[in-house]
CSV table of C-alpha atoms in Angstrom, one decimal:
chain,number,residue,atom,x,y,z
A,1,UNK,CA,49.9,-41.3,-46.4
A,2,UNK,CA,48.1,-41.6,-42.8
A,3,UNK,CA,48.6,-38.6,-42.3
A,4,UNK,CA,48.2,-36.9,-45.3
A,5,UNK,CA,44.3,-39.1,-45.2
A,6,UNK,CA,44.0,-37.5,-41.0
A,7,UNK,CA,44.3,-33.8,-42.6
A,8,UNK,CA,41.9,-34.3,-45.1
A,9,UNK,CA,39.5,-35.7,-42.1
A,10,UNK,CA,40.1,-32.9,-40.3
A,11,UNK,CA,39.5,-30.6,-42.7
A,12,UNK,CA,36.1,-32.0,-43.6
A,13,UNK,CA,35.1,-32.0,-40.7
A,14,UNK,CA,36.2,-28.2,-39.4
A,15,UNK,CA,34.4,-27.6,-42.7
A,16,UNK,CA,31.0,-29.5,-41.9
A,17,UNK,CA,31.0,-27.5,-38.6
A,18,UNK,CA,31.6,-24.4,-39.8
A,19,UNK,CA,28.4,-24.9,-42.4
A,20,UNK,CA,26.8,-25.9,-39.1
A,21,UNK,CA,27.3,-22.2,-37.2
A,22,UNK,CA,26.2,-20.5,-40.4
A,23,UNK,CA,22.8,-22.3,-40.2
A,24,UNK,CA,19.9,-20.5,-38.5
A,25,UNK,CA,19.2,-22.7,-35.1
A,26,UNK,CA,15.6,-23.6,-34.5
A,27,UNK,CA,15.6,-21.0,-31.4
A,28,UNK,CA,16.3,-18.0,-33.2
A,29,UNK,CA,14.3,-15.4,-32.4
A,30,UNK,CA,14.2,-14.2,-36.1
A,31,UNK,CA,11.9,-17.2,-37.2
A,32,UNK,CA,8.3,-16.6,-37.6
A,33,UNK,CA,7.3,-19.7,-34.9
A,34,UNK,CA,9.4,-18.1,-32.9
A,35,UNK,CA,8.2,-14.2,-32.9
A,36,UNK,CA,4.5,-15.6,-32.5
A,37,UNK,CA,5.4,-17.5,-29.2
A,38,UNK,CA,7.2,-14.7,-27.9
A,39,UNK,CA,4.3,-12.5,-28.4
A,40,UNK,CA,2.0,-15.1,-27.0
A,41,UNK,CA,3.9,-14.5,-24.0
A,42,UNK,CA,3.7,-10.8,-23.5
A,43,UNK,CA,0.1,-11.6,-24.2
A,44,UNK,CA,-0.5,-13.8,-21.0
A,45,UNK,CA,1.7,-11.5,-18.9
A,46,UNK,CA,-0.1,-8.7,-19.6
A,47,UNK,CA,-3.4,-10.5,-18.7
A,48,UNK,CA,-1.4,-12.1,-15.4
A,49,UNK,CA,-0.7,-8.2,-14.6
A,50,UNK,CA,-4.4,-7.1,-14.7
A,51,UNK,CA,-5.3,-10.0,-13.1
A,52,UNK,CA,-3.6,-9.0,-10.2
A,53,UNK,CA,-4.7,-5.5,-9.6
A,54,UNK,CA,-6.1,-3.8,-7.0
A,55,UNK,CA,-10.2,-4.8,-6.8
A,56,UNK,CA,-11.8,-1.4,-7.4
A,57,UNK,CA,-14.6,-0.5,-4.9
A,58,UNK,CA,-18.3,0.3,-6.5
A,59,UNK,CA,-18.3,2.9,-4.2
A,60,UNK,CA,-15.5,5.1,-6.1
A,61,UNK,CA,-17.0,7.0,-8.6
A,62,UNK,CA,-14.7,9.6,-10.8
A,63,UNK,CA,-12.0,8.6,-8.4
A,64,UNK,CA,-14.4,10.5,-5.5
A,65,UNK,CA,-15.2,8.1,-2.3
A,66,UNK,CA,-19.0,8.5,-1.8
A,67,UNK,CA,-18.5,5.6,0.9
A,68,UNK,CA,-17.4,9.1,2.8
A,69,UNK,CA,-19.6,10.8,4.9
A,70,UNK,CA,-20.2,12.6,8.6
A,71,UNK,CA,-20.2,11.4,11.1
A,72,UNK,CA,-16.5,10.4,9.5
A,73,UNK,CA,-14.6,7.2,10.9
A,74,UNK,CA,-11.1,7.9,11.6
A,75,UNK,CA,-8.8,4.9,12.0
A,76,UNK,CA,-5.5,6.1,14.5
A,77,UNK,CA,-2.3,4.5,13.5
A,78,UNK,CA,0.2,4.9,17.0
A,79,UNK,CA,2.4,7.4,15.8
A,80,UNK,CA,-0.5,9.6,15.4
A,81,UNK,CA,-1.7,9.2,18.9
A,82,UNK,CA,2.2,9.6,19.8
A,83,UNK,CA,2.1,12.8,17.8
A,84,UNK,CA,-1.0,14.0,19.3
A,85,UNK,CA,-0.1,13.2,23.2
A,86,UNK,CA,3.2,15.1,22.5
A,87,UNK,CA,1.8,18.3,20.8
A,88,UNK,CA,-1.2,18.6,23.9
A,89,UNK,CA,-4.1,17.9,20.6
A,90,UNK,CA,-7.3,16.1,21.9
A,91,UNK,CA,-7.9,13.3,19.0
A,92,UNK,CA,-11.9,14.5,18.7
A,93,UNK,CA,-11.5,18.0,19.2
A,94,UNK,CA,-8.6,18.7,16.7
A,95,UNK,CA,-10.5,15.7,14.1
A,96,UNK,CA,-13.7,17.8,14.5
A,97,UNK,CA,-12.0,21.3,13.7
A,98,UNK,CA,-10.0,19.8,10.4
A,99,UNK,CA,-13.3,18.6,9.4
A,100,UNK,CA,-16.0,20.9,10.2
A,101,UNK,CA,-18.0,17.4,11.3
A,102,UNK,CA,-18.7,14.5,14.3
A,103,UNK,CA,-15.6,12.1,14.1
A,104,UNK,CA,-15.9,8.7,15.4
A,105,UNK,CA,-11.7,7.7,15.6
A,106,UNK,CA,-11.4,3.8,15.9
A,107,UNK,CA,-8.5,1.8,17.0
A,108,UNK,CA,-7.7,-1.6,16.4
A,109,UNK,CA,-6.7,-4.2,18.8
A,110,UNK,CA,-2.9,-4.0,16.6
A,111,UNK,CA,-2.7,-0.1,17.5
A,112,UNK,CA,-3.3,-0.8,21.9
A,113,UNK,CA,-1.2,-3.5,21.5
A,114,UNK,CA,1.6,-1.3,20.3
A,115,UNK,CA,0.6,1.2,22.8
A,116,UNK,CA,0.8,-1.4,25.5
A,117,UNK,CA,5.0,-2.3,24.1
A,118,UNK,CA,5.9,1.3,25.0
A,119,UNK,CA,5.2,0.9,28.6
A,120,UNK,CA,4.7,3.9,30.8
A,121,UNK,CA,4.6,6.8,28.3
A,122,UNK,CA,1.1,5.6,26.9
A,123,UNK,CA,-0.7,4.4,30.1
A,124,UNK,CA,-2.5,7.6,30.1
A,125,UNK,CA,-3.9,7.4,26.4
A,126,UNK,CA,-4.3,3.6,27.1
A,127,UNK,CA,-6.8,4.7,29.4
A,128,UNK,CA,-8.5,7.2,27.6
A,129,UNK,CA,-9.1,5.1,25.0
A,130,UNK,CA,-10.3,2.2,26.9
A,131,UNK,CA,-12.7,4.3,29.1
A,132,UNK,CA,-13.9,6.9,26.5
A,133,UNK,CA,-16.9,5.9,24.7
A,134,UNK,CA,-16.3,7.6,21.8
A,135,UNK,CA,-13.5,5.5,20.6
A,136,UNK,CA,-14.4,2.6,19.0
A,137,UNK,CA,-12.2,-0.3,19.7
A,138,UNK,CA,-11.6,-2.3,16.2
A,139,UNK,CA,-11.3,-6.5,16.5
A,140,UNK,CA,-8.1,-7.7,14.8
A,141,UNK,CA,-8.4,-11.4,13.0
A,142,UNK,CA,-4.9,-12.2,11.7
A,143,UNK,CA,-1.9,-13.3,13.2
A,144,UNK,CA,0.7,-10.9,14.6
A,145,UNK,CA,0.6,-7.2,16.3
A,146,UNK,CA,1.6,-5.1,12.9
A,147,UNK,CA,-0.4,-2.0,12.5
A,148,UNK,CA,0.7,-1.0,9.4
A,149,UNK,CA,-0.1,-3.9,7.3
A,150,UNK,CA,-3.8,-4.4,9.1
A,151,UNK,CA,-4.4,-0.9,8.6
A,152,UNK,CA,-3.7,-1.1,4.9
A,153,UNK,CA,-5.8,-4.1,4.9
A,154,UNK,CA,-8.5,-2.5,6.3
A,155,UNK,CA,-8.3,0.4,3.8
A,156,UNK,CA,-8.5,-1.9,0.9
A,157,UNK,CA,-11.4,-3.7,1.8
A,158,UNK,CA,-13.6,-1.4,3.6
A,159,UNK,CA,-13.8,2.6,1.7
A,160,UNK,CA,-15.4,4.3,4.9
A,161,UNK,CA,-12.0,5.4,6.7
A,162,UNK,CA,-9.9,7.6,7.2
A,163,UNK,CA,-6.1,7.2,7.9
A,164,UNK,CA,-4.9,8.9,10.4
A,165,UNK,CA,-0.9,8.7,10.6
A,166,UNK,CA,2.3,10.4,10.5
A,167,UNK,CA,4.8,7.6,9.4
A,168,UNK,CA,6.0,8.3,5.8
A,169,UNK,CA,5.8,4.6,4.8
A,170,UNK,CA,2.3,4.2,5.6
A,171,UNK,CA,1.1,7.1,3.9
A,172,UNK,CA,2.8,5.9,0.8
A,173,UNK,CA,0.9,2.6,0.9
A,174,UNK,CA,-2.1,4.3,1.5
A,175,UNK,CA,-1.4,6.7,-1.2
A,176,UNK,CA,-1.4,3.6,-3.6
A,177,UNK,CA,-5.4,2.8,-2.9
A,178,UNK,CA,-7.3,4.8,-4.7
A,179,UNK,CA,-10.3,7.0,-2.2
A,180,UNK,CA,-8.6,6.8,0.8
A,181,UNK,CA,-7.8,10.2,2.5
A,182,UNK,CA,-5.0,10.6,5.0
A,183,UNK,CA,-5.3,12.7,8.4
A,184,UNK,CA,-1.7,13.9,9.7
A,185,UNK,CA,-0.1,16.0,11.8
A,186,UNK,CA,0.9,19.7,10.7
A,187,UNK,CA,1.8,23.1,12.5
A,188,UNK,CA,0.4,21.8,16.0
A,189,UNK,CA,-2.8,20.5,13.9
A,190,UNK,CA,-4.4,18.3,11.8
A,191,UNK,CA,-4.4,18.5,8.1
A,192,UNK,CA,-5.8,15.9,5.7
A,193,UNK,CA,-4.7,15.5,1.7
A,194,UNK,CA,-7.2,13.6,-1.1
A,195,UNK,CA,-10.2,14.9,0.5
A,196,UNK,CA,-11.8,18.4,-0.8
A,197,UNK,CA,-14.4,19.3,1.7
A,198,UNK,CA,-12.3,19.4,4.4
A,199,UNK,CA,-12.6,23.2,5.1
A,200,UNK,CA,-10.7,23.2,8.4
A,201,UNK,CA,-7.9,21.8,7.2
A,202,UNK,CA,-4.7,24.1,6.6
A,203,UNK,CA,-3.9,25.5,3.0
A,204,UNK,CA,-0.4,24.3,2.2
């Protein structure tokens, strides 16, 4: 009889649980409570997401950069003046030529103390910059020697540059900001993309 009485238990209660799984759990996605949340979410995301873009300059207009103008402010990343010291290019000459216009090419304190780690090879356009007038010698703020990142930053905030650069990284972050044209090296010369008054510039 005990056991006869435990099987029944059993039974009522496999039963009782099994009424249990068929019942629709609070968290199910199906419930109207539920479907409103969610969307509630996607909601504050999407604001979250255009929160966080990119501050668009006032001086952008139609996607053109009318922050640009002669005489036209090239900042050098060190690979371009690599480039240039290897291909026998004088930075204002060949800058002036792609452009049809006066260049000013500036350099931050990140780019000569890059210039400085490679030692021997770049005494020469160590010099040149340091003793040539022409090139204006940024002041760097932050911490660290990185060019890359301080040239991006500098991009972002102010519209008036140009990049000058050969790395393949760096032109893709610059790519990203919207106005910004890019000076590189091409056929023993400089080109320049995004920027449509550039008559001097080699036809790809």
């Amino acid at each position: 009889m005990v056991n006869k009485k435990k099987a029944a238990q059993k039974k009522a209660t496999n039963a009782k649980c099994a009424l249990l799984k068929k019942m629709i759990s609070l968290k199910d996605p199906r419930l109207k409570s539920n479907m409103l949340k969610a969307e509630e979410k996607k909601k504050e995301l999407v604001k979250k997401q255009e929160s966080t873009k990119p501050y668009m300059s006032s001086a952008l207009f139609f996607s053109y950069n009318t922050a640009l103008g002669p005489p036209y402010r090239i900042l050098l990343d060190t690979n371009f003046i690599n480039f240039s010291i290897r291909n026998k290019l004088d930075i204002i000459e060949s800058s002036v030529k792609c452009l049809y216009a006066k260049t000013i090419p500036c350099v931050t304190e990140c780019v000569l103390a890059e210039l400085e780690q490679f030692g021997f090879k770049f005494r020469t356009a160590l010099r040149i910059i340091r003793s040539d007038a022409r090139f204006e010698i940024l002041p760097c703020i932050h911490k660290g020697t990185y060019a890359d990142d301080c040239l991006v930053e500098r991009a972002t905030q102010h519209k008036c540059y140009i990049i000058a650069t050969c790395d393949k990284d760096l032109k893709r972050r610059i790519r990203k900001i919207p106005g910004v044209p890019i000076m590189y090296l091409s056929n023993h010369r400089y080109s320049i993309e995004r920027m449509p008054d550039a008559y001097g510039a080699p036809r790809n």
